[in-house]
Tab-separated table of C-alpha atoms in Angstrom:
chain	number	residue	atom	x	y	z
A	1	MET	CA	-20.880	-31.097	-7.023
A	2	LYS	CA	-18.602	-31.942	-4.130
A	3	PHE	CA	-14.900	-32.424	-4.551
A	4	THR	CA	-11.832	-33.293	-2.568
A	5	ILE	CA	-8.771	-31.079	-2.175
A	6	ASN	CA	-5.794	-33.390	-1.838
A	7	ASN	CA	-2.652	-31.396	-2.501
A	8	ASN	CA	0.422	-29.955	-0.858
A	9	LEU	CA	-0.639	-26.320	-0.722
A	10	ARG	CA	-1.208	-26.385	2.997
A	11	LEU	CA	2.440	-27.244	3.476
A	12	LEU	CA	3.113	-23.567	2.870
A	13	THR	CA	0.760	-22.206	5.521
A	14	CYS	CA	3.279	-21.976	8.334
A	15	PRO	CA	2.809	-18.755	10.300
A	16	LEU	CA	5.430	-16.059	9.934
A	17	LEU	CA	6.639	-14.010	12.855
A	18	LEU	CA	5.747	-10.539	11.642
A	19	ALA	CA	7.284	-7.299	12.801
A	20	GLY	CA	6.531	-3.680	12.045
A	21	ALA	CA	3.266	-2.003	11.144
A	22	VAL	CA	4.118	0.465	8.430
A	23	CYS	CA	2.959	0.972	4.869
A	24	CYS	CA	4.587	-0.923	2.014
A	25	SER	CA	6.603	2.132	1.048
A	26	SER	CA	8.779	1.911	4.156
A	27	GLY	CA	9.736	-0.484	6.888
A	28	ASN	CA	11.778	-3.639	7.307
A	29	ASP	CA	10.811	-7.242	7.126
A	30	GLY	CA	11.648	-8.670	10.548
A	31	ASP	CA	10.176	-12.105	9.688
A	32	THR	CA	11.870	-15.366	10.550
A	33	PRO	CA	11.991	-18.053	7.829
A	34	ALA	CA	8.918	-20.248	7.626
A	35	PRO	CA	9.556	-23.885	8.516
A	36	GLY	CA	10.105	-26.276	5.667
A	37	PRO	CA	7.398	-28.575	4.270
A	38	GLY	CA	5.909	-31.156	6.582
A	39	PRO	CA	3.861	-34.297	5.929
A	40	ASP	CA	0.942	-34.261	3.487
A	41	PRO	CA	-2.217	-32.760	4.999
A	42	SER	CA	-5.512	-34.595	5.262
A	43	PRO	CA	-7.860	-34.040	2.310
A	44	VAL	CA	-10.405	-31.220	2.523
A	45	THR	CA	-13.831	-31.696	0.953
A	46	GLY	CA	-16.643	-29.396	-0.136
A	47	ASP	CA	-18.408	-27.775	-3.070
A	48	VAL	CA	-16.112	-24.753	-3.137
A	49	LEU	CA	-12.326	-24.442	-2.917
A	50	ALA	CA	-11.344	-21.532	-0.674
A	51	TYR	CA	-7.881	-20.065	-0.034
A	52	VAL	CA	-7.100	-17.350	2.485
A	53	THR	CA	-4.012	-15.269	3.263
A	54	SER	CA	-4.107	-12.863	6.204
A	55	ALA	CA	-1.757	-9.976	6.853
A	56	ASP	CA	-1.181	-11.154	10.418
A	57	GLY	CA	0.178	-14.479	9.148
A	58	ASN	CA	-2.459	-16.603	10.892
A	59	ARG	CA	-3.602	-17.868	7.509
A	60	LEU	CA	-1.133	-18.215	4.677
A	61	PHE	CA	-2.708	-19.664	1.544
A	62	THR	CA	-4.806	-21.806	3.864
A	63	GLU	CA	-7.300	-24.112	2.125
A	64	GLU	CA	-10.859	-24.767	3.141
A	65	GLY	CA	-13.708	-26.746	1.640
A	66	LEU	CA	-17.101	-25.033	1.690
A	67	ASP	CA	-20.577	-26.369	0.983
A	68	TYR	CA	-23.111	-24.576	-1.159
A	69	SER	CA	-25.731	-22.725	0.842
A	70	LYS	CA	-28.845	-20.592	0.251
A	71	VAL	CA	-27.890	-16.903	0.125
A	72	SER	CA	-30.557	-15.392	-2.146
A	73	MET	CA	-31.932	-13.147	0.616
A	74	SER	CA	-28.622	-12.353	2.278
A	75	PRO	CA	-27.800	-8.652	2.786
A	76	TYR	CA	-24.186	-9.573	1.884
A	77	ARG	CA	-25.129	-10.980	-1.524
A	78	VAL	CA	-22.738	-10.499	-4.463
A	79	THR	CA	-24.272	-11.708	-7.712
A	80	ILE	CA	-22.057	-13.343	-10.326
A	81	ASP	CA	-23.113	-12.470	-13.881
A	82	PRO	CA	-21.437	-14.676	-16.535
A	83	SER	CA	-23.294	-12.817	-19.310
A	84	THR	CA	-21.255	-9.676	-18.609
A	85	THR	CA	-17.746	-10.287	-19.901
A	86	TYR	CA	-14.526	-8.293	-19.983
A	87	GLN	CA	-10.954	-9.373	-20.823
A	88	THR	CA	-9.377	-12.809	-21.084
A	89	VAL	CA	-6.599	-13.455	-18.567
A	90	ASP	CA	-3.318	-15.080	-19.603
A	91	GLY	CA	-1.956	-15.805	-16.133
A	92	PHE	CA	0.201	-14.900	-13.161
A	93	GLY	CA	3.771	-15.635	-12.185
A	94	PRO	CA	7.317	-14.499	-11.333
A	95	ALA	CA	10.493	-13.778	-13.271
A	96	ILE	CA	12.843	-16.695	-13.800
A	97	THR	CA	16.146	-14.825	-13.771
A	98	GLY	CA	19.703	-16.085	-13.779
A	99	ALA	CA	19.834	-15.395	-10.039
A	100	THR	CA	16.647	-17.375	-9.425
A	101	CYS	CA	18.017	-20.298	-11.407
A	102	TYR	CA	21.368	-20.175	-9.621
A	103	ASN	CA	19.641	-20.567	-6.257
A	104	LEU	CA	17.349	-23.315	-7.495
A	105	LEU	CA	20.282	-25.238	-8.945
A	106	GLN	CA	22.083	-25.165	-5.583
A	107	MET	CA	19.209	-27.200	-4.134
A	108	SER	CA	19.053	-30.958	-4.221
A	109	GLN	CA	17.079	-32.318	-7.165
A	110	ALA	CA	14.311	-33.527	-4.857
A	111	ASP	CA	14.002	-30.178	-3.066
A	112	ARG	CA	14.076	-28.213	-6.315
A	113	THR	CA	11.383	-30.353	-7.876
A	114	ALA	CA	9.260	-29.995	-4.737
A	115	ILE	CA	9.379	-26.187	-4.712
A	116	LEU	CA	8.816	-25.911	-8.455
A	117	ARG	CA	5.780	-28.165	-8.135
A	118	LYS	CA	4.459	-26.057	-5.264
A	119	CYS	CA	4.733	-23.016	-7.503
A	120	PHE	CA	3.799	-24.244	-10.980
A	121	ASP	CA	1.723	-27.408	-10.758
A	122	PRO	CA	-1.889	-26.364	-11.477
A	123	GLU	CA	-3.312	-29.334	-9.592
A	124	THR	CA	-1.079	-29.924	-6.572
A	125	GLY	CA	0.565	-26.496	-6.414
A	126	ALA	CA	-0.222	-22.811	-6.712
A	127	GLY	CA	-0.531	-23.025	-10.484
A	128	PHE	CA	1.714	-20.136	-11.544
A	129	SER	CA	1.061	-19.916	-15.273
A	130	PHE	CA	3.157	-17.046	-16.675
A	131	ILE	CA	6.884	-16.281	-16.370
A	132	ARG	CA	9.240	-13.541	-17.547
A	133	VAL	CA	12.831	-14.101	-18.640
A	134	HIS	CA	15.602	-11.708	-19.613
A	135	ILE	CA	16.837	-11.651	-23.227
A	136	GLY	CA	20.582	-11.555	-22.583
A	137	GLY	CA	21.706	-10.366	-19.167
A	138	SER	CA	19.944	-8.249	-16.543
A	139	ASP	CA	20.656	-6.901	-13.080
A	140	PHE	CA	19.842	-10.417	-11.819
A	141	SER	CA	21.804	-12.477	-14.332
A	142	MET	CA	25.113	-14.138	-13.568
A	143	ASP	CA	27.079	-11.732	-15.777
A	144	GLU	CA	26.661	-8.794	-18.149
A	145	TYR	CA	26.166	-10.163	-21.667
A	146	THR	CA	23.872	-10.365	-24.662
A	147	CYS	CA	23.398	-13.160	-27.168
A	148	CYS	CA	25.626	-11.461	-29.728
A	149	ASP	CA	28.596	-9.779	-28.079
A	150	ARG	CA	30.870	-10.282	-31.074
A	151	GLU	CA	30.082	-7.658	-33.696
A	152	GLY	CA	27.952	-9.086	-36.495
A	153	ILE	CA	24.478	-10.607	-36.149
A	154	GLU	CA	25.806	-13.805	-37.772
A	155	PHE	CA	27.497	-14.500	-34.438
A	156	PHE	CA	24.213	-14.696	-32.529
A	157	ALA	CA	24.066	-17.574	-30.043
A	158	ILE	CA	22.432	-17.986	-26.668
A	159	PRO	CA	25.462	-18.286	-24.357
A	160	ALA	CA	26.440	-21.166	-22.107
A	161	VAL	CA	25.652	-19.143	-18.974
A	162	GLU	CA	21.972	-19.515	-19.952
A	163	LYS	CA	22.072	-22.965	-21.529
A	164	ASP	CA	23.746	-24.345	-18.412
A	165	GLY	CA	22.258	-22.034	-15.797
A	166	ILE	CA	18.708	-21.215	-16.936
A	167	PHE	CA	17.563	-23.813	-19.475
A	168	PRO	CA	17.509	-26.720	-16.968
A	169	VAL	CA	15.116	-24.800	-14.712
A	170	LEU	CA	12.879	-23.734	-17.610
A	171	LYS	CA	12.728	-27.341	-18.809
A	172	GLU	CA	11.668	-28.568	-15.392
A	173	ILE	CA	9.013	-25.865	-15.087
A	174	LEU	CA	7.566	-26.779	-18.485
A	175	GLU	CA	7.587	-30.464	-17.591
A	176	ILE	CA	5.496	-29.588	-14.534
A	177	ASN	CA	3.188	-27.199	-16.412
A	178	PRO	CA	3.458	-27.432	-20.227
A	179	GLU	CA	0.953	-24.580	-20.627
A	180	ILE	CA	3.276	-21.977	-19.085
A	181	LYS	CA	3.449	-18.724	-21.057
A	182	ILE	CA	6.849	-17.033	-21.373
A	183	MET	CA	7.536	-13.333	-21.845
A	184	GLY	CA	11.021	-12.111	-22.757
A	185	SER	CA	12.523	-8.665	-22.157
A	186	PRO	CA	15.999	-7.305	-23.010
A	187	TRP	CA	17.891	-5.098	-20.565
A	188	SER	CA	20.337	-3.986	-23.271
A	189	CYS	CA	21.093	-4.485	-26.918
A	190	PRO	CA	24.631	-5.651	-27.786
A	191	LYS	CA	27.115	-2.890	-27.032
A	192	TRP	CA	28.238	-2.705	-30.662
A	193	MET	CA	24.706	-1.592	-31.551
A	194	LYS	CA	24.758	1.266	-29.020
A	195	GLY	CA	25.319	4.965	-29.491
A	196	THR	CA	25.234	7.834	-27.055
A	197	VAL	CA	21.910	9.200	-25.893
A	198	ALA	CA	22.600	12.574	-27.518
A	199	ASP	CA	23.931	11.067	-30.755
A	200	PRO	CA	22.984	7.418	-31.333
A	201	SER	CA	25.351	7.224	-34.299
A	202	LYS	CA	28.348	7.843	-32.004
A	203	PRO	CA	29.648	4.545	-30.483
A	204	TYR	CA	29.000	3.973	-26.786
A	205	ASP	CA	30.897	1.175	-25.044
A	206	SER	CA	28.977	0.553	-21.803
A	207	TRP	CA	26.324	-1.812	-20.540
A	208	THR	CA	24.691	1.074	-18.658
A	209	GLY	CA	22.694	3.571	-20.697
A	210	GLY	CA	23.256	4.457	-24.325
A	211	ARG	CA	20.760	4.336	-27.177
A	212	LEU	CA	20.117	1.980	-30.087
A	213	ASN	CA	21.913	3.167	-33.222
A	214	PRO	CA	19.348	3.345	-36.064
A	215	ALA	CA	21.950	1.851	-38.392
A	216	TYR	CA	21.469	-1.435	-36.492
A	217	TYR	CA	17.664	-1.531	-36.383
A	218	ASP	CA	17.580	-4.366	-38.942
A	219	ASP	CA	20.261	-6.326	-37.085
A	220	TYR	CA	18.485	-5.866	-33.771
A	221	ALA	CA	15.197	-7.038	-35.285
A	222	GLU	CA	17.050	-10.138	-36.492
A	223	TYR	CA	18.458	-10.531	-32.956
A	224	PHE	CA	14.890	-10.897	-31.627
A	225	VAL	CA	13.987	-13.288	-34.450
A	226	GLN	CA	16.951	-15.517	-33.668
A	227	TRP	CA	16.304	-15.391	-29.915
A	228	VAL	CA	12.676	-16.470	-30.280
A	229	THR	CA	13.661	-19.131	-32.813
A	230	GLU	CA	16.443	-20.602	-30.692
A	231	MET	CA	14.337	-20.559	-27.530
A	232	GLU	CA	11.542	-22.399	-29.293
A	233	GLU	CA	13.987	-24.897	-30.813
A	234	ASN	CA	15.018	-25.665	-27.236
A	235	GLY	CA	11.399	-26.261	-26.215
A	236	PHE	CA	10.529	-22.849	-24.790
A	237	PRO	CA	7.632	-21.254	-26.712
A	238	ILE	CA	7.757	-17.457	-26.420
A	239	TYR	CA	4.322	-15.945	-25.944
A	240	ALA	CA	5.353	-12.286	-25.883
A	241	ILE	CA	8.328	-9.959	-25.834
A	242	THR	CA	8.781	-6.374	-24.781
A	243	MET	CA	11.158	-4.269	-26.852
A	244	GLN	CA	13.075	-2.975	-23.830
A	245	ASN	CA	12.903	-3.342	-20.071
A	246	GLU	CA	12.491	0.095	-18.453
A	247	PRO	CA	13.292	2.096	-21.588
A	248	LEU	CA	13.413	5.392	-19.663
A	249	ASN	CA	15.900	4.090	-17.060
A	250	LYS	CA	19.443	4.935	-18.164
A	251	GLY	CA	21.109	3.961	-14.889
A	252	ASN	CA	20.538	0.248	-14.305
A	253	SER	CA	23.582	-2.032	-14.418
A	254	MET	CA	22.396	-3.184	-17.836
A	255	SER	CA	20.130	-0.671	-19.555
A	256	LEU	CA	19.273	1.113	-22.784
A	257	TYR	CA	17.495	4.413	-23.218
A	258	MET	CA	14.692	3.810	-25.723
A	259	PRO	CA	12.269	6.735	-25.939
A	260	TRP	CA	8.933	6.309	-27.660
A	261	GLU	CA	10.312	7.679	-30.921
A	262	ASP	CA	12.855	4.852	-30.997
A	263	GLN	CA	10.333	2.125	-30.162
A	264	LEU	CA	7.971	3.483	-32.813
A	265	ALA	CA	10.710	3.361	-35.466
A	266	PHE	CA	12.146	0.027	-34.318
A	267	VAL	CA	8.852	-1.885	-34.255
A	268	LYS	CA	8.430	-1.051	-37.940
A	269	LYS	CA	11.485	-3.268	-38.466
A	270	LEU	CA	10.696	-5.863	-35.787
A	271	GLY	CA	7.100	-6.544	-36.802
A	272	PRO	CA	7.875	-7.340	-40.442
A	273	ALA	CA	10.897	-9.405	-39.359
A	274	PHE	CA	8.652	-11.540	-37.145
A	275	ARG	CA	6.116	-11.944	-39.940
A	276	LYS	CA	8.785	-12.937	-42.457
A	277	ALA	CA	10.111	-15.552	-40.022
A	278	GLY	CA	6.617	-16.887	-39.296
A	279	ILE	CA	6.779	-15.788	-35.657
A	280	ASP	CA	3.468	-14.955	-33.944
A	281	THR	CA	4.997	-13.860	-30.612
A	282	LYS	CA	3.219	-10.774	-29.281
A	283	ILE	CA	5.157	-7.498	-29.255
A	284	LEU	CA	4.559	-5.151	-26.320
A	285	CYS	CA	5.720	-1.569	-26.016
A	286	TYR	CA	6.880	0.535	-23.079
A	287	ASP	CA	7.496	-1.886	-20.100
A	288	HIS	CA	8.127	0.790	-17.494
A	289	ASN	CA	6.512	2.894	-14.759
A	290	TYR	CA	3.077	4.450	-14.604
A	291	ASN	CA	4.588	7.948	-14.311
A	292	TYR	CA	6.256	8.242	-17.716
A	293	ASP	CA	4.982	11.838	-17.878
A	294	ASN	CA	7.733	12.740	-15.401
A	295	VAL	CA	10.334	12.165	-18.135
A	296	ALA	CA	10.692	15.132	-20.467
A	297	GLY	CA	9.290	14.446	-23.902
A	298	GLN	CA	7.850	11.044	-22.978
A	299	GLN	CA	4.268	12.078	-22.287
A	300	ASN	CA	1.787	9.599	-23.789
A	301	TYR	CA	4.581	7.087	-24.476
A	302	PRO	CA	2.490	4.106	-25.613
A	303	LEU	CA	-0.249	6.278	-27.112
A	304	ASN	CA	2.235	7.997	-29.405
A	305	ILE	CA	3.173	4.589	-30.786
A	306	TYR	CA	-0.461	3.584	-31.187
A	307	ALA	CA	-1.154	6.842	-33.048
A	308	ASP	CA	1.132	5.728	-35.890
A	309	ALA	CA	-0.864	3.164	-37.846
A	310	ASP	CA	2.219	1.578	-39.407
A	311	ALA	CA	3.760	1.000	-35.958
A	312	ALA	CA	0.514	0.175	-34.139
A	313	GLN	CA	-0.302	-2.776	-36.388
A	314	TRP	CA	2.634	-4.673	-34.906
A	315	VAL	CA	2.068	-3.797	-31.244
A	316	ASP	CA	-0.278	-6.001	-29.224
A	317	GLY	CA	-0.279	-3.691	-26.196
A	318	SER	CA	1.747	-2.203	-23.359
A	319	ALA	CA	3.582	-3.443	-20.260
A	320	TRP	CA	3.802	-1.691	-16.878
A	321	HIS	CA	5.818	-1.427	-13.644
A	322	ASN	CA	4.805	0.268	-10.398
A	323	TYR	CA	8.030	1.986	-9.268
A	324	GLY	CA	6.447	5.374	-9.889
A	325	GLY	CA	2.952	6.729	-10.402
A	326	SER	CA	-0.416	5.052	-9.907
A	327	VAL	CA	-2.243	2.114	-11.431
A	328	SER	CA	-5.005	4.586	-12.322
A	329	GLU	CA	-2.850	5.572	-15.318
A	330	LEU	CA	-4.142	2.391	-16.928
A	331	ASP	CA	-7.598	4.000	-17.065
A	332	ASN	CA	-6.200	6.584	-19.475
A	333	ILE	CA	-4.449	3.946	-21.582
A	334	ARG	CA	-7.552	1.783	-21.774
A	335	ALA	CA	-9.820	4.704	-22.659
A	336	ALA	CA	-7.517	5.913	-25.428
A	337	ALA	CA	-6.700	2.466	-26.876
A	338	PRO	CA	-9.360	-0.094	-25.928
A	339	ASP	CA	-8.141	-2.488	-28.627
A	340	LYS	CA	-4.656	-2.786	-27.112
A	341	THR	CA	-3.746	-5.194	-24.326
A	342	ILE	CA	-2.351	-4.297	-20.901
A	343	TYR	CA	0.099	-6.379	-18.849
A	344	PHE	CA	1.731	-5.747	-15.489
A	345	THR	CA	5.289	-7.037	-15.839
A	346	GLU	CA	7.409	-6.107	-12.816
A	347	ALA	CA	7.278	-5.140	-9.142
A	348	SER	CA	9.861	-5.642	-6.416
A	349	ILE	CA	9.982	-5.907	-2.676
A	350	GLY	CA	13.091	-5.270	-0.615
A	351	THR	CA	14.683	-3.559	2.347
A	352	TRP	CA	13.349	-0.166	1.260
A	353	ASN	CA	9.671	-1.136	1.419
A	354	TYR	CA	9.100	-4.595	2.858
A	355	ASN	CA	6.666	-5.295	5.625
A	356	PHE	CA	4.616	-8.442	5.117
A	357	GLU	CA	1.441	-7.057	6.656
A	358	SER	CA	1.242	-4.005	4.422
A	359	CYS	CA	2.850	-5.398	1.265
A	360	VAL	CA	0.676	-8.482	0.936
A	361	ILE	CA	-2.480	-6.353	1.134
A	362	ASP	CA	-1.371	-3.190	-0.686
A	363	ASP	CA	0.236	-5.023	-3.591
A	364	PHE	CA	-2.740	-7.325	-4.033
A	365	GLU	CA	-5.047	-4.329	-4.175
A	366	SER	CA	-2.987	-2.130	-6.493
A	367	ILE	CA	-1.135	-4.638	-8.677
A	368	PHE	CA	-3.556	-7.559	-8.942
A	369	LEU	CA	-7.066	-6.178	-8.477
A	370	GLY	CA	-5.919	-2.814	-9.810
A	371	THR	CA	-4.600	-4.291	-13.057
A	372	LEU	CA	-7.325	-6.902	-13.547
A	373	SER	CA	-10.142	-4.408	-12.973
A	374	ARG	CA	-8.579	-2.229	-15.692
A	375	TYR	CA	-8.632	-4.952	-18.346
A	376	GLY	CA	-5.146	-6.246	-17.561
A	377	LYS	CA	-4.438	-9.676	-19.033
A	378	GLY	CA	-1.729	-10.820	-16.660
A	379	VAL	CA	0.517	-10.003	-13.727
A	380	LEU	CA	4.235	-10.782	-13.569
A	381	LEU	CA	6.400	-9.984	-10.561
A	382	TRP	CA	10.186	-9.963	-10.191
A	383	ASN	CA	12.524	-12.746	-8.977
A	384	LEU	CA	10.966	-16.042	-7.951
A	385	MET	CA	13.886	-16.819	-5.630
A	386	LEU	CA	16.812	-14.918	-4.094
A	387	ASP	CA	18.897	-15.931	-1.115
A	388	ASP	CA	18.913	-14.363	2.340
A	389	LYS	CA	21.414	-11.747	1.117
A	390	GLY	CA	19.321	-10.729	-1.889
A	391	ALA	CA	21.817	-12.528	-4.123
A	392	PRO	CA	23.110	-13.255	-6.641
A	393	ASN	CA	22.912	-9.730	-8.034
A	394	ARG	CA	24.978	-7.494	-10.268
A	395	PRO	CA	27.110	-4.481	-9.238
A	396	GLY	CA	25.103	-1.370	-9.998
A	397	GLY	CA	21.811	-3.248	-9.860
A	398	CYS	CA	19.492	-3.919	-6.947
A	399	THR	CA	21.385	-5.376	-3.984
A	400	THR	CA	18.495	-4.982	-1.532
A	401	CYS	CA	15.712	-6.847	-3.355
A	402	TYR	CA	13.839	-9.853	-1.976
A	403	GLY	CA	12.519	-12.750	-3.995
A	404	ALA	CA	8.985	-14.071	-3.768
A	405	ILE	CA	10.741	-16.968	-2.027
A	406	GLU	CA	13.921	-16.586	0.030
A	407	ILE	CA	16.373	-19.455	0.356
A	408	SER	CA	19.074	-19.736	3.010
A	409	SER	CA	22.564	-19.452	1.522
A	410	SER	CA	23.882	-21.586	4.391
A	411	ASP	CA	22.065	-24.758	3.356
A	412	TYR	CA	20.115	-24.017	0.133
A	413	LYS	CA	17.200	-25.802	1.708
A	414	THR	CA	15.502	-23.566	4.269
A	415	LEU	CA	12.810	-21.465	2.588
A	416	LYS	CA	10.803	-18.417	3.547
A	417	TYR	CA	7.778	-17.317	1.532
A	418	ASN	CA	7.407	-13.546	1.120
A	419	SER	CA	4.317	-11.525	0.260
A	420	HIS	CA	4.711	-11.804	-3.505
A	421	TYR	CA	4.451	-15.586	-3.316
A	422	TYR	CA	1.077	-15.370	-1.583
A	423	ASP	CA	-0.262	-12.617	-3.836
A	424	LEU	CA	0.553	-14.679	-6.924
A	425	ALA	CA	-0.825	-17.889	-5.427
A	426	GLN	CA	-4.134	-16.312	-4.400
A	427	CYS	CA	-4.850	-15.442	-8.045
A	428	ALA	CA	-3.081	-18.210	-9.962
A	429	LYS	CA	-4.753	-21.064	-8.096
A	430	VAL	CA	-8.315	-20.045	-8.905
A	431	ILE	CA	-7.997	-17.934	-12.089
A	432	ARG	CA	-6.754	-20.277	-14.792
A	433	PRO	CA	-5.143	-19.247	-18.095
A	434	GLY	CA	-7.871	-18.315	-20.552
A	435	ALA	CA	-10.281	-17.229	-17.825
A	436	VAL	CA	-12.661	-14.412	-18.709
A	437	ARG	CA	-13.465	-11.701	-16.198
A	438	ILE	CA	-17.227	-11.576	-15.645
A	439	GLY	CA	-19.682	-9.383	-13.823
A	440	ALA	CA	-19.865	-9.295	-10.011
A	441	SER	CA	-22.047	-6.747	-8.253
A	442	GLY	CA	-24.167	-6.182	-5.182
A	443	TYR	CA	-22.960	-5.887	-1.624
A	444	THR	CA	-20.341	-3.238	-0.966
A	445	ALA	CA	-18.520	-2.285	2.208
A	446	SER	CA	-15.593	-0.098	3.140
A	447	GLY	CA	-12.340	-1.922	2.442
A	448	LEU	CA	-13.996	-4.732	0.432
A	449	THR	CA	-12.970	-5.230	-3.211
A	450	TYR	CA	-13.726	-8.213	-5.442
A	451	LEU	CA	-13.698	-9.577	-9.001
A	452	ALA	CA	-15.132	-12.700	-10.651
A	453	PHE	CA	-13.992	-14.919	-13.522
A	454	ARG	CA	-15.161	-17.858	-15.643
A	455	ASN	CA	-12.452	-20.451	-16.274
A	456	PRO	CA	-12.138	-22.403	-19.530
A	457	ASP	CA	-13.419	-25.565	-17.808
A	458	GLY	CA	-16.611	-23.764	-16.772
A	459	SER	CA	-15.645	-23.304	-13.145
A	460	LYS	CA	-16.008	-19.850	-11.613
A	461	ALA	CA	-13.486	-17.893	-9.577
A	462	PHE	CA	-14.047	-15.090	-7.086
A	463	VAL	CA	-11.195	-13.122	-5.525
A	464	ALA	CA	-11.841	-10.686	-2.705
A	465	LEU	CA	-9.752	-8.370	-0.574
A	466	ASN	CA	-10.830	-7.223	2.871
A	467	ARG	CA	-8.393	-4.524	3.897
A	468	SER	CA	-10.514	-3.309	6.812
A	469	ALA	CA	-9.660	-3.914	10.466
A	470	GLY	CA	-12.754	-6.082	10.964
A	471	GLU	CA	-14.031	-9.237	9.290
A	472	GLN	CA	-16.341	-8.945	6.266
A	473	THR	CA	-18.998	-11.431	5.178
A	474	VAL	CA	-19.789	-12.023	1.509
A	475	ALA	CA	-22.559	-14.195	0.098
A	476	VAL	CA	-21.583	-15.218	-3.426
A	477	TYR	CA	-24.587	-15.996	-5.621
A	478	GLU	CA	-24.241	-17.604	-9.047
A	479	ASN	CA	-27.676	-19.250	-9.010
A	480	ALA	CA	-29.967	-20.963	-6.525
A	481	ASP	CA	-27.893	-24.141	-6.649
A	482	ARG	CA	-24.441	-22.580	-6.675
A	483	SER	CA	-24.103	-20.076	-3.877
A	484	PHE	CA	-22.095	-19.858	-0.685
A	485	LYS	CA	-21.286	-17.544	2.197
A	486	TYR	CA	-17.911	-16.786	3.727
A	487	THR	CA	-16.607	-14.430	6.397
A	488	ILE	CA	-13.263	-12.978	5.308
A	489	PRO	CA	-10.940	-12.209	8.224
A	490	ALA	CA	-9.638	-8.699	8.795
A	491	LYS	CA	-6.872	-7.605	6.420
A	492	SER	CA	-7.093	-10.746	4.328
A	493	ILE	CA	-7.276	-12.012	0.765
A	494	ALA	CA	-9.809	-14.748	-0.017
A	495	SER	CA	-10.024	-16.663	-3.302
A	496	PHE	CA	-12.653	-19.210	-4.322
A	497	ARG	CA	-13.256	-21.656	-7.164
A	498	TRP	CA	-16.335	-23.771	-7.743
A	499	GLY	CA	-18.436	-25.461	-10.396
A	500	ALA	CA	-17.686	-27.647	-13.414
A	501	GLY	CA	-14.108	-28.871	-13.481
A	502	ALA	CA	-13.285	-27.463	-10.034
A	503	GLU	CA	-12.068	-30.791	-8.684
A	504	ASN	CA	-8.324	-31.129	-8.155
């Protein structure tokens, strides 16, 4: 089956001027902004959709159309096995923070719609399919606040700063892609619910740190119920929540210390509250770094919750960040709790680590392939859009972070696409929500990593990373009639989709 690619994705393939050759843990960006969108490209035809991003910037989400070819005897053959199945994938996407929305709302309506379509439209854009929002404020909101800052849960209301500054963007995203999944995470409970870390019953009047007072567990459970309810009444279905962003981080501008003992006790209130309200939103625990063992008393954080049957019944799985430790920790979580889901929910780039060449490759390997190969169901990264100053941001939060997309604060029009945009696009475009990871085996080579998926429409997806300094050829074999060969450039990501329903 041949098809035609006729979309605007190639508008984003402008080369970047790259500088530096250091690992993603150090370096500076040195890129100049990519030019803005140009005229629509000519259609590309073929049996297979192919997308390639190279670390040197020569290919940036570049599309190609490939024809099927005979590869049964190829020494580079990778066999796709749809009969071997693993996890179902929910999707990929960025965080839609108050800061992201502020920048988007400074754009003209036409420009904002264009960039949101490039990100979220599954047919003419990259097809981002999953987003994360903050419940109340965060270090990238426009203020410090929660949805109930007056003492008494009866005063719950999503504030105007979100209804005016976030809801319009969410509505436009859902108009573009109604199937978007939304995950919510709080950075802090209301201050009147906080106590000190040492004694949660002792009042603690600060956005930074503190601990949830057990006397307010019922009220805080109701807080989540009302947040989900009000969001859905406004047209924003909430797929999942985490109980606390970075529960072991006491020092963020908005934060709450929530050790595993607290999450275990709290979910016994939250789960029944959701059930009573008829809410089927998934509840995830943890939502922090791989290296929780470095925090005294927090060894086996999610596993301690799973070990309590009364708590575990309400917890769908765990959420993870990569600011410490290794993705290999997910092997331990999966082995100990194979019935619980795994999500990657936050990673940042910024002045402390950014170099396009290393970040685009390293993050794709560790975050995307690393999570997906360990039964992860989705990958969420941090801000979709910040300006060229890393703003807006909150005092005491990250002032050196980059968005997946950077917008010029001088005109709110000129855009630059950073590594996280391309990493998300390379997966989201070919791996659709509801895809099942399937078997892929055969040819191996140093620096070559790959995974395969079956989409709900029957099409297949194959994502491959070549991190070696030389090109690598793969011959993808589904059957005698659906096979193709491709040579992946050095230090490049290549994604493919073919078969039933693959037409755009």
